[in-house]
Amino acid sequence: MTTPTLPTFRDGAQAHWNEAIDALRRIYGSQPEFDLFVERIRALLAETARSRPEDLRQLYEQRMANPRWYLRADQLAYSTYLDRFAGDLRTAIQRITYLKRLGVTYLHLLPIMKMRSDQNDSGFAVSDYRLVDPRFGDNDDLVHLGRALRQNDISLCLDFVCNHTSENHPWAEAAKSGDSYYRDFYHVLTSEAEKQRFEAGLSEIFPESAPGNFTFCEAFGGWVWTTFYPYQWDLNFANPNVFEAMLGNLLYLANLGVEVFRVDAAPYLWKRAGSECFNEPEVFDILRAFRALLAIATPAVIFKGEAIAPARQTARYLSKDGPAAPPCHIAYQASLMTASWAALASGDVTALTEIFNQTPQIDESAAWLTYVRCHDDIGWQVYFDDLNAGEQARASGLASLRNFYGGAEIGSFAEGVPFQAHGSIGTTASLCGLGKALSGSDAVAVDLAIDRILAMYALPFACGGIPLIWMGDEIGLLNDDEFQLDPRYDGDNRWLHRGKMPWDRLDVGDAVASRLFEGFLKLSVLRRRAGILPTARPLAEASDDKRAIVIRHVDLTNVRVAINVSQQTTDVSLPTEHVWRDLENGVPVGEAVISLPAYAVRWMWDR
């Protein structure tokens, strides 16, 4: 079979087309109507390119002169729920000045497309991929926000929930009504034996609130695959019509002005009996095909992979397979996130340093997304997988961390709560002890909590990748217990760390909020001054007493960032062949050994 040619949209389109067709052929090549499927894909690309708005066309043409625009030195991500940050899309435009002041270059709004009206897994139960949920405005409002962000050099990132739809999505409703075409959009198992054959290899995402992976549906007389919640039906990507339909949704949203897509639950896209149905080979072909096809019709749109797993597994999303480009441009660095919280609890950086240095090298066209908190829990299973912990060590370690961050351990400063069987939740500020300190009117404890927050964020800012700020961390947002009053959040205590942005604290010049905000600004300045790029390859070593981690970079040997994760003063040795200066003020360090107070961060270079 010959590779179909593609009418030229722009230089380089043919290479992307060939890459996409190679991936699609590996997945769907045995389908009897594969050639017709390819022709429909080609027509869809052509129509998307023809209907692309002129302002986006111009933006993309500019970016093709610098196709790695997302790897520039000043990249800074900000993630939030729209209603928590601004209420709706129109009001969000008024908050751009704030984002600009903070230095944000891309804004990730968690799901805003039409969703199930009651429980909807925080918007991830999508009812329509092409319509903004009326609570937030309409599609015109989304276009206007995207345009206003671009005018301020901020890219818009939205979730692409591609593993599942809501049970009330039109495809699901058609399937329930007996439409065989749409029934094949989902995984339907009609016998208990077949269900058990798949279930044997699967883990549970929400074992307490949504146990199991299948939900019985009367309309089918069988079970629908529901990895997450019973009202979220997994799509059947073994059906090429599903790929085509989801590609159409991607292209539509890209033409509304979305520049970054967070590919939600990417590892679960392919199901295979006898496997964990996690990161199967076809997952990477699906993403590579999506990426290549978008590069043709909507160039410069990028993918952020949401694969919360040890870095040695997640690196596959950012690595080439032969000549083929990586499946994604960016992916979450969950290993460093979980290890940094474990280090803060213990005051020991031994495991953090080990995990830091075993992070695989990725392709030069890709970058990690480095972060402290996000909308989800701190999933400790990643940490213990990284350490290859045995069953007993895993159980005792998990209990200790959940107790510490739940405030149940003697000496804990944290005010979080456990999540399901494997995680902990809470805002960065509450987990770092700010809530306890403020309620006790303890000025010393407040200072320590602020220093903890800034020490935690110093790690992602110092280690390369693209640092991400979870909304409110930059001003010390505390846990919000009021979520329990909303029935939509029943059974999902992650809303504890998804409170509303307290704009009034900024308006009145709150001292703690101001100190933290200035601290975040300083982190951005020091990162840029040091010349740390998203593609930097970091290495780390521990201080002699294991209380501090010292970060350097393979290609930036004249920079050191020392971070004390403990409440005790610690000494850090510096290489004597360099003449070290404080990066913030240029003052010579003057010693081969420096002393770091509790939770202190020191940026140094030898220029």
Coordinates of C-alpha atoms in Angstrom, one line a residue:
M1 CA 0.0 0.0 0.0
T2 CA 1.4 3.4 -0.9
T3 CA 1.3 6.4 1.4
P4 CA -1.4 8.8 0.3
T5 CA -0.1 12.2 -0.7
L6 CA -1.4 15.4 0.9
P7 CA -2.2 18.7 -0.8
T8 CA 0.3 21.2 0.4
F9 CA -0.9 23.4 3.2
R10 CA 2.6 24.7 4.0
D11 CA 6.2 23.6 3.9
G12 CA 6.8 20.4 5.9
A13 CA 3.2 19.3 5.9
Q14 CA 4.0 16.1 3.9
A15 CA 6.4 14.9 6.5
H16 CA 3.7 15.3 9.2
W17 CA 1.2 13.5 7.1
N18 CA 3.5 10.6 6.5
E19 CA 4.2 10.3 10.2
A20 CA 0.5 10.4 11.0
I21 CA -0.4 7.8 8.4
D22 CA 2.3 5.5 9.6
A23 CA 0.9 5.7 13.1
L24 CA -2.7 5.3 11.9
R25 CA -1.8 2.3 9.8
R26 CA -0.2 0.5 12.8
I27 CA -3.5 1.0 14.6
Y28 CA -6.2 0.7 11.9
G29 CA -4.4 -0.6 8.8
S30 CA -6.2 -3.9 9.0
Q31 CA -9.6 -2.2 8.8
P32 CA -11.3 -2.9 5.5
E33 CA -12.1 0.8 4.9
F34 CA -8.8 2.2 6.0
D35 CA -8.3 4.1 2.7
L36 CA -11.7 5.8 3.0
F37 CA -10.9 6.7 6.6
V38 CA -7.7 8.3 5.5
E39 CA -9.5 10.3 2.8
R40 CA -12.0 11.6 5.4
I41 CA -9.1 12.7 7.6
R42 CA -7.5 14.5 4.7
A43 CA -10.8 16.3 4.0
L44 CA -11.2 17.3 7.6
L45 CA -7.7 18.8 7.7
A46 CA -8.3 20.8 4.5
E47 CA -11.6 22.2 5.8
T48 CA -10.0 23.1 9.1
A49 CA -7.1 24.9 7.3
R50 CA -9.6 26.8 5.1
S51 CA -11.7 27.9 8.1
R52 CA -8.8 29.0 10.3
P53 CA -9.3 32.6 11.6
E54 CA -6.9 35.1 10.1
D55 CA -5.4 36.1 13.5
L56 CA -4.6 32.5 14.3
R57 CA -3.2 31.9 10.8
Q58 CA -0.8 34.9 11.4
L59 CA 0.2 33.7 14.9
Y60 CA 1.0 30.2 13.7
E61 CA 2.9 31.5 10.7
Q62 CA 5.0 33.6 13.1
R63 CA 5.6 30.6 15.3
M64 CA 6.7 28.4 12.5
A65 CA 9.7 30.6 12.3
N66 CA 10.4 29.4 15.9
P67 CA 8.7 26.0 16.1
R68 CA 10.0 25.5 19.7
W69 CA 8.3 28.7 20.9
Y70 CA 7.0 26.8 24.0
L71 CA 10.6 26.2 25.2
R72 CA 11.6 29.8 25.6
A73 CA 13.3 30.8 28.8
D74 CA 10.5 32.8 30.4
Q75 CA 7.7 30.1 30.2
L76 CA 5.6 30.0 33.2
A77 CA 2.3 28.1 33.5
Y78 CA -0.7 28.9 35.7
S79 CA -3.5 26.3 36.3
T80 CA -7.0 27.0 37.8
Y81 CA -10.7 26.2 37.6
L82 CA -12.3 29.1 35.8
D83 CA -15.1 29.6 38.3
R84 CA -12.6 29.6 41.2
F85 CA -10.4 32.2 39.5
A86 CA -12.7 34.5 37.8
G87 CA -16.3 33.2 37.7
D88 CA -16.7 33.2 33.9
L89 CA -14.8 33.8 30.6
R90 CA -15.7 37.5 30.4
T91 CA -14.5 38.2 33.9
A92 CA -11.3 36.2 33.2
I93 CA -10.3 38.9 30.7
Q94 CA -10.2 41.4 33.6
R95 CA -7.7 39.1 35.4
I96 CA -5.1 39.1 32.6
T97 CA -3.3 42.1 34.1
Y98 CA -2.7 40.0 37.3
L99 CA -1.4 37.1 35.3
K100 CA 0.9 39.4 33.3
R101 CA 2.3 40.9 36.5
L102 CA 3.0 37.4 37.8
G103 CA 4.9 36.5 34.5
V104 CA 2.5 33.9 33.3
T105 CA 2.9 32.8 29.7
Y106 CA 0.2 30.1 29.5
L107 CA -3.0 29.8 31.3
H108 CA -4.5 26.3 31.9
L109 CA -8.3 26.4 32.5
L110 CA -9.5 23.1 33.7
P111 CA -12.7 21.7 31.9
I112 CA -15.0 24.4 30.8
M113 CA -16.9 22.6 28.0
K114 CA -20.5 21.5 28.5
M115 CA -20.6 19.0 31.2
R116 CA -23.0 16.8 33.2
S117 CA -25.2 19.2 35.3
D118 CA -24.9 17.4 38.7
Q119 CA -21.9 15.3 39.6
N120 CA -19.4 15.6 36.8
D121 CA -15.9 14.8 38.1
S122 CA -15.0 18.4 38.2
G123 CA -16.0 18.9 34.6
F124 CA -14.3 15.8 33.2
A125 CA -17.6 14.3 32.4
V126 CA -18.0 16.1 29.1
S127 CA -21.4 16.3 27.4
D128 CA -20.3 18.4 24.4
Y129 CA -16.7 18.9 23.2
R130 CA -17.7 21.9 21.1
L131 CA -19.8 24.0 23.4
V132 CA -18.7 26.0 26.4
D133 CA -20.7 25.2 29.5
P134 CA -23.4 28.0 29.9
R135 CA -22.2 28.6 33.5
F136 CA -19.0 30.1 32.0
G137 CA -20.3 31.9 28.9
D138 CA -20.4 30.8 25.3
N139 CA -18.0 30.0 22.5
D140 CA -17.7 33.7 21.5
D141 CA -16.5 34.5 25.0
L142 CA -13.9 31.8 24.7
V143 CA -12.6 33.2 21.4
H144 CA -12.5 36.7 23.0
L145 CA -10.5 35.4 26.0
G146 CA -8.1 33.6 23.8
R147 CA -7.5 36.7 21.7
A148 CA -7.0 38.9 24.8
L149 CA -4.5 36.4 26.2
R150 CA -2.5 36.3 23.0
Q151 CA -2.4 40.0 22.9
N152 CA -0.6 39.7 26.3
D153 CA 1.7 36.9 25.1
I154 CA -0.2 34.3 27.1
S155 CA -1.3 31.0 25.5
L156 CA -4.6 29.4 26.3
C157 CA -4.5 25.8 27.5
L158 CA -7.7 23.7 27.8
D159 CA -8.3 20.0 28.7
F160 CA -8.9 17.5 25.9
V161 CA -10.8 14.8 27.7
C162 CA -10.2 12.1 25.2
N163 CA -10.6 8.9 27.2
H164 CA -14.3 9.2 28.0
T165 CA -17.5 11.1 27.6
S166 CA -20.3 11.8 30.0
E167 CA -23.1 9.2 29.9
N168 CA -25.4 12.0 28.6
H169 CA -23.1 12.9 25.7
P170 CA -25.1 12.7 22.4
W171 CA -23.0 9.7 21.3
A172 CA -23.9 7.8 24.6
E173 CA -27.5 8.8 24.3
A174 CA -27.6 7.5 20.7
A175 CA -25.9 4.3 21.8
K176 CA -28.5 3.7 24.5
S177 CA -31.3 4.3 22.1
G178 CA -30.0 1.4 19.9
D179 CA -27.8 3.1 17.4
S180 CA -25.2 0.4 16.6
Y181 CA -22.8 3.0 15.0
Y182 CA -22.5 4.9 18.3
R183 CA -22.7 1.8 20.5
D184 CA -19.3 0.9 18.9
F185 CA -18.0 4.2 20.2
Y186 CA -17.8 2.6 23.7
H187 CA -16.6 -0.6 25.3
V188 CA -19.6 -2.8 26.0
L189 CA -19.1 -6.3 27.6
T190 CA -22.1 -8.6 27.5
S191 CA -20.9 -11.5 29.8
E192 CA -19.6 -11.7 33.3
A193 CA -16.7 -13.9 32.1
E194 CA -15.6 -11.3 29.6
K195 CA -15.8 -8.6 32.3
Q196 CA -13.7 -10.6 34.7
R197 CA -11.1 -11.3 32.0
F198 CA -10.5 -7.6 31.6
E199 CA -10.9 -6.8 35.3
A200 CA -8.1 -9.1 36.4
G201 CA -5.3 -6.8 35.2
L202 CA -6.9 -3.5 36.2
S203 CA -6.3 -1.2 39.1
E204 CA -9.0 1.1 40.6
I205 CA -8.7 4.9 40.3
F206 CA -11.2 5.7 43.0
P207 CA -11.5 2.6 45.1
E208 CA -13.5 4.3 47.8
S209 CA -16.0 6.5 45.8
A210 CA -16.1 4.6 42.5
P211 CA -14.8 1.0 42.9
G212 CA -14.4 -1.2 39.9
N213 CA -14.0 -0.4 36.2
F214 CA -17.3 -1.4 34.7
T215 CA -20.9 -0.2 35.1
F216 CA -24.0 -2.2 34.2
C217 CA -26.3 -0.5 31.6
E218 CA -29.8 -1.8 31.2
A219 CA -30.0 -0.5 27.6
F220 CA -27.2 -2.7 26.6
G221 CA -27.9 -5.7 28.8
G222 CA -24.1 -5.5 29.6
W223 CA -21.4 -3.5 31.2
V224 CA -19.9 -0.2 30.0
W225 CA -16.2 0.4 30.6
T226 CA -16.0 3.2 33.2
T227 CA -12.4 3.7 34.4
F228 CA -13.2 6.7 36.5
Y229 CA -16.8 7.2 37.5
P230 CA -20.0 5.3 36.5
Y231 CA -21.2 8.3 34.6
Q232 CA -18.0 8.5 32.5
W233 CA -18.0 6.1 29.6
D234 CA -14.6 5.1 28.1
L235 CA -14.3 5.6 24.4
N236 CA -13.3 2.7 22.1
F237 CA -10.3 4.0 20.2
A238 CA -10.0 0.6 18.4
N239 CA -12.8 2.0 16.3
P240 CA -11.4 4.5 13.7
N241 CA -14.6 6.5 13.8
V242 CA -13.8 7.4 17.4
F243 CA -10.4 8.7 16.4
E244 CA -11.9 10.7 13.5
A245 CA -14.6 12.2 15.7
M246 CA -12.1 13.2 18.4
L247 CA -9.7 14.7 15.9
G248 CA -12.6 16.8 14.6
N249 CA -13.2 18.1 18.1
L250 CA -9.5 18.9 18.5
L251 CA -9.3 20.8 15.3
Y252 CA -12.5 22.7 16.1
L253 CA -11.2 23.9 19.5
A254 CA -7.8 24.8 18.0
N255 CA -9.7 27.1 15.6
L256 CA -11.3 28.7 18.5
G257 CA -7.9 29.7 19.8
V258 CA -6.7 26.9 22.0
E259 CA -2.9 26.7 21.8
V260 CA -2.1 24.0 24.3
F261 CA -4.2 20.9 25.0
R262 CA -3.8 19.0 28.2
V263 CA -4.5 15.4 27.1
D264 CA -6.4 14.0 30.0
A265 CA -6.0 10.4 31.2
A266 CA -3.8 9.7 28.2
P267 CA -2.5 6.3 29.4
Y268 CA -5.9 4.7 29.5
L269 CA -6.8 5.2 25.8
W270 CA -6.2 1.6 24.7
K271 CA -7.8 -1.6 26.2
R272 CA -6.2 -5.0 25.9
A273 CA -7.3 -8.1 27.8
G274 CA -4.6 -9.4 30.2
S275 CA -2.9 -6.1 30.5
E276 CA -3.2 -3.1 32.9
C277 CA -4.7 -1.1 30.0
F278 CA -2.2 1.6 30.9
N279 CA 0.3 3.0 28.4
E280 CA -0.3 0.3 25.8
P281 CA 1.7 0.8 22.6
E282 CA -1.3 2.1 20.7
V283 CA -1.7 5.0 23.1
F284 CA 1.5 6.5 21.8
D285 CA 0.5 6.0 18.2
I286 CA -2.8 7.7 18.8
L287 CA -1.1 10.7 20.3
R288 CA 1.6 10.9 17.6
A289 CA -1.2 10.8 15.0
F290 CA -3.1 13.6 16.7
R291 CA 0.1 15.7 17.1
A292 CA 1.1 15.3 13.5
L293 CA -2.3 16.0 12.1
L294 CA -2.7 19.2 14.1
A295 CA 0.7 20.3 13.0
I296 CA -0.6 20.3 9.4
A297 CA -3.9 22.1 9.8
T298 CA -3.3 24.1 13.0
P299 CA 0.5 24.4 13.3
A300 CA 2.1 25.4 16.6
V301 CA -0.6 23.8 18.7
I302 CA 1.1 21.7 21.4
F303 CA 0.1 18.7 23.6
K304 CA 0.6 18.4 27.3
G305 CA 0.4 14.7 28.4
E306 CA -1.4 14.0 31.7
A307 CA 0.2 10.7 32.6
I308 CA 0.7 10.6 36.4
A309 CA 3.4 7.9 36.7
P310 CA 7.1 7.6 37.5
A311 CA 9.3 9.7 35.2
R312 CA 10.9 6.5 33.7
Q313 CA 7.4 5.7 32.3
T314 CA 6.2 9.2 31.5
A315 CA 9.4 9.9 29.6
R316 CA 7.9 7.9 26.7
Y317 CA 5.5 10.7 26.1
L318 CA 8.5 13.1 25.5
S319 CA 10.8 10.7 23.6
K320 CA 11.2 9.9 19.9
D321 CA 10.5 6.4 18.6
G322 CA 12.9 6.2 15.7
P323 CA 12.4 9.2 13.5
A324 CA 8.8 9.8 14.8
A325 CA 8.4 12.9 17.0
P326 CA 7.5 12.5 20.7
P327 CA 3.8 11.9 21.3
C328 CA 3.6 15.1 23.4
H329 CA 5.5 18.4 23.8
I330 CA 5.1 18.6 27.6
A331 CA 4.3 16.1 30.3
Y332 CA 3.9 16.3 34.1
Q333 CA 6.9 15.5 36.3
A334 CA 5.0 13.7 39.0
S335 CA 8.1 12.0 40.4
L336 CA 9.8 15.2 41.6
M337 CA 6.5 16.6 42.9
T338 CA 5.8 13.6 45.1
A339 CA 9.4 13.2 46.2
S340 CA 9.7 16.9 47.2
W341 CA 6.7 16.5 49.5
A342 CA 8.1 13.4 51.0
A343 CA 11.4 15.2 51.6
L344 CA 9.6 18.1 53.3
A345 CA 7.9 15.7 55.6
S346 CA 11.1 13.9 56.6
G347 CA 13.6 16.8 56.4
D348 CA 15.8 14.4 54.3
V349 CA 16.6 14.8 50.6
T350 CA 18.2 11.3 50.1
A351 CA 15.2 9.9 48.1
L352 CA 14.5 13.2 46.4
T353 CA 18.1 13.3 45.1
E354 CA 18.0 9.7 44.0
I355 CA 14.7 10.3 42.1
F356 CA 16.0 13.6 40.7
N357 CA 19.1 11.9 39.2
Q358 CA 17.3 8.9 37.7
T359 CA 14.9 11.1 35.6
P360 CA 15.4 9.9 32.0
Q361 CA 16.7 12.2 29.3
I362 CA 14.0 13.3 26.9
D363 CA 14.0 14.7 23.4
E364 CA 15.4 18.2 22.9
S365 CA 12.0 19.3 21.5
A366 CA 10.2 18.4 24.7
A367 CA 10.0 19.6 28.3
W368 CA 8.8 18.4 31.7
L369 CA 6.0 20.4 33.4
T370 CA 7.4 20.8 36.9
Y371 CA 5.0 21.6 39.7
V372 CA 4.2 21.5 43.4
R373 CA 0.4 21.1 43.4
C374 CA -2.3 20.8 40.8
H375 CA -6.0 20.1 40.9
D376 CA -5.5 16.5 41.9
D377 CA -4.1 14.7 44.9
I378 CA -0.5 14.0 45.8
G379 CA -0.5 10.4 44.6
W380 CA 2.1 8.6 46.8
Q381 CA 2.1 5.5 44.6
V382 CA 4.3 7.3 42.2
Y383 CA 6.9 8.0 44.9
F384 CA 7.0 4.4 46.1
D385 CA 7.1 3.1 42.5
D386 CA 10.1 5.3 41.9
L387 CA 11.8 3.8 44.9
N388 CA 10.9 0.3 43.9
A389 CA 9.6 -0.1 47.4
G390 CA 8.5 -3.5 48.7
E391 CA 5.0 -4.1 49.9
Q392 CA 5.9 -3.6 53.6
A393 CA 7.9 -0.5 53.0
R394 CA 5.2 0.9 50.8
A395 CA 2.5 0.3 53.3
S396 CA 4.4 1.8 56.3
G397 CA 5.7 4.7 54.2
L398 CA 2.2 5.5 52.8
A399 CA 0.7 5.5 56.3
S400 CA 3.4 7.8 57.6
L401 CA 3.0 10.4 54.8
R402 CA -0.8 10.4 54.9
N403 CA -0.6 10.8 58.7
F404 CA 2.0 13.6 58.4
Y405 CA 0.1 15.6 55.8
G406 CA -3.2 14.8 57.6
G407 CA -1.8 16.5 60.7
A408 CA -2.1 13.3 62.7
E409 CA 1.6 12.8 63.3
I410 CA 3.4 14.5 66.2
G411 CA 5.4 17.4 65.0
S412 CA 3.4 17.8 61.8
F413 CA 2.8 21.4 60.6
A414 CA 0.4 20.3 57.9
E415 CA -3.4 20.6 57.6
G416 CA -4.4 18.2 54.8
V417 CA -6.5 15.1 54.6
P418 CA -6.1 11.7 53.0
F419 CA -7.5 11.1 49.5
Q420 CA -8.9 7.6 48.6
A421 CA -6.4 4.9 49.5
H422 CA -3.3 6.4 48.1
G423 CA -3.1 10.2 48.3
S424 CA -3.1 13.4 50.3
I425 CA -4.8 16.7 49.5
G426 CA -4.7 20.3 50.7
T427 CA -3.4 23.6 49.3
T428 CA 0.3 24.2 49.3
A429 CA -0.1 26.8 52.1
S430 CA -2.1 24.5 54.3
L431 CA 0.2 21.5 53.8
C432 CA 3.1 23.8 54.6
G433 CA 1.6 24.9 57.9
L434 CA 0.4 28.4 57.1
G435 CA -3.2 27.8 58.3
K436 CA -2.0 26.5 61.7
A437 CA 0.4 29.4 62.1
L438 CA -2.2 32.1 61.3
S439 CA -4.8 30.6 63.5
G440 CA -2.3 30.5 66.4
S441 CA -1.1 34.1 65.7
D442 CA 2.4 32.7 65.8
A443 CA 4.7 35.1 63.8
V444 CA 7.6 32.7 63.9
A445 CA 5.5 29.8 62.6
V446 CA 4.1 32.1 59.8
D447 CA 7.7 32.9 58.7
L448 CA 8.6 29.2 58.6
A449 CA 5.4 28.4 56.6
I450 CA 6.1 31.1 54.0
D451 CA 9.7 29.8 53.8
R452 CA 8.4 26.2 53.2
I453 CA 6.1 27.3 50.4
L454 CA 8.9 29.2 48.6
A455 CA 11.4 26.3 49.2
M456 CA 8.9 23.9 47.6
Y457 CA 8.4 26.2 44.6
A458 CA 12.2 26.8 44.3
L459 CA 12.6 23.2 43.2
P460 CA 10.5 23.4 40.0
F461 CA 11.8 26.8 39.2
A462 CA 15.4 25.7 39.5
C463 CA 15.3 22.3 37.8
G464 CA 14.4 23.2 34.3
G465 CA 11.2 22.2 32.6
I466 CA 8.3 24.6 32.6
P467 CA 7.2 25.6 36.1
L468 CA 3.5 25.6 36.9
I469 CA 1.8 27.6 39.7
W470 CA -1.5 26.2 41.0
M471 CA -3.9 29.0 41.6
G472 CA -3.6 30.7 44.9
D473 CA -0.3 29.2 45.9
E474 CA 1.4 32.5 45.1
I475 CA -0.6 34.3 47.8
G476 CA -1.1 31.5 50.4
L477 CA -4.6 30.3 49.6
L478 CA -5.7 28.0 52.4
N479 CA -8.0 25.0 52.4
D480 CA -11.7 25.6 51.7
D481 CA -14.1 23.5 53.8
E482 CA -17.2 25.1 52.3
F483 CA -17.0 22.7 49.4
Q484 CA -18.9 20.2 51.6
L485 CA -22.0 22.4 51.2
D486 CA -22.3 21.8 47.5
P487 CA -23.9 18.4 46.6
R488 CA -22.0 18.4 43.2
Y489 CA -18.8 17.7 45.2
D490 CA -20.2 14.9 47.4
G491 CA -17.6 12.2 47.8
D492 CA -14.8 14.2 46.2
N493 CA -12.8 16.0 48.9
R494 CA -10.3 17.3 46.4
W495 CA -12.4 20.4 46.4
L496 CA -10.7 21.1 49.7
H497 CA -7.8 22.6 47.8
R498 CA -9.9 24.2 45.0
G499 CA -11.2 27.2 46.9
K500 CA -12.0 30.6 45.3
M501 CA -9.3 33.1 44.6
P502 CA -9.3 35.6 47.5
W503 CA -8.9 38.7 45.5
D504 CA -9.8 40.8 48.6
R505 CA -6.5 39.8 50.2
L506 CA -4.6 41.4 47.4
D507 CA -6.9 44.5 47.4
V508 CA -6.2 45.2 51.0
G509 CA -2.5 44.6 50.8
D510 CA -2.5 41.4 53.0
A511 CA 1.1 41.1 54.3
V512 CA 1.4 37.3 53.9
A513 CA -0.1 37.4 50.4
S514 CA 2.3 40.2 49.4
R515 CA 5.4 38.4 50.8
L516 CA 4.5 35.3 48.9
F517 CA 3.7 37.1 45.7
E518 CA 7.1 38.9 45.8
G519 CA 8.8 35.6 46.6
F520 CA 7.3 34.1 43.4
L521 CA 8.4 37.0 41.4
K522 CA 11.9 36.6 42.7
L523 CA 11.9 33.0 41.7
S524 CA 11.1 33.9 38.1
V525 CA 13.8 36.6 38.1
L526 CA 16.4 34.3 39.4
R527 CA 15.5 31.5 37.0
R528 CA 15.8 33.9 34.0
R529 CA 19.0 35.4 35.4
A530 CA 20.6 32.0 35.8
G531 CA 19.7 31.1 32.2
I532 CA 17.7 28.0 33.1
L533 CA 15.8 26.8 30.1
P534 CA 12.9 24.3 29.9
T535 CA 15.3 21.9 28.1
A536 CA 17.9 22.1 30.9
R537 CA 19.2 18.7 32.1
P538 CA 19.4 19.0 35.9
L539 CA 21.5 16.9 38.3
A540 CA 21.4 17.0 42.1
E541 CA 23.4 16.1 45.1
A542 CA 22.6 16.1 48.8
S543 CA 24.4 18.0 51.6
D544 CA 26.4 15.9 54.0
D545 CA 23.6 15.8 56.5
K546 CA 21.0 15.1 53.8
R547 CA 18.9 18.1 54.8
A548 CA 19.5 20.2 51.6
I549 CA 19.5 19.4 47.9
V550 CA 21.9 21.2 45.6
I551 CA 20.8 21.5 41.9
R552 CA 23.1 22.1 39.0
H553 CA 22.7 21.5 35.2
V554 CA 24.7 19.5 32.7
D555 CA 25.0 22.5 30.3
L556 CA 25.0 25.2 33.0
T557 CA 27.8 24.1 35.4
N558 CA 28.3 27.6 36.8
V559 CA 25.0 27.7 38.6
R560 CA 24.0 26.1 41.9
V561 CA 20.7 26.3 43.7
A562 CA 20.7 25.0 47.3
I563 CA 17.4 24.2 49.0
N564 CA 17.1 23.3 52.7
V565 CA 14.0 21.1 53.2
S566 CA 14.4 20.9 57.0
Q567 CA 13.7 23.1 60.0
Q568 CA 17.4 22.8 61.1
T569 CA 20.3 24.8 59.8
T570 CA 22.5 22.9 57.4
D571 CA 25.9 23.4 55.8
V572 CA 26.4 23.0 52.0
S573 CA 29.8 22.6 50.4
L574 CA 30.5 24.3 47.1
P575 CA 33.1 23.3 44.4
T576 CA 36.3 25.3 45.2
E577 CA 37.3 25.7 41.6
H578 CA 34.5 28.4 41.2
V579 CA 34.3 31.9 42.7
W580 CA 30.7 31.9 43.8
R581 CA 28.5 34.9 44.0
D582 CA 24.9 35.3 45.3
L583 CA 22.8 35.4 42.1
E584 CA 20.3 37.8 43.7
N585 CA 22.7 40.6 44.7
G586 CA 26.1 39.7 43.2
V587 CA 27.8 39.6 46.5
P588 CA 30.7 37.1 46.7
V589 CA 29.8 34.0 48.8
G590 CA 33.3 34.0 50.2
E591 CA 33.3 30.5 51.6
A592 CA 33.6 26.9 50.4
V593 CA 30.9 26.0 52.8
I594 CA 27.7 28.0 53.3
S595 CA 25.2 27.8 56.1
L596 CA 21.5 27.5 55.2
P597 CA 18.9 28.4 57.8
A598 CA 15.6 26.5 58.0
Y599 CA 13.9 26.1 54.6
A600 CA 16.3 28.6 53.1
V601 CA 17.0 28.8 49.3
R602 CA 20.3 30.1 47.9
W603 CA 20.9 30.8 44.2
M604 CA 24.6 31.1 43.2
W605 CA 26.8 31.4 40.2
D606 CA 30.4 32.1 39.3
R607 CA 30.0 35.0 36.9

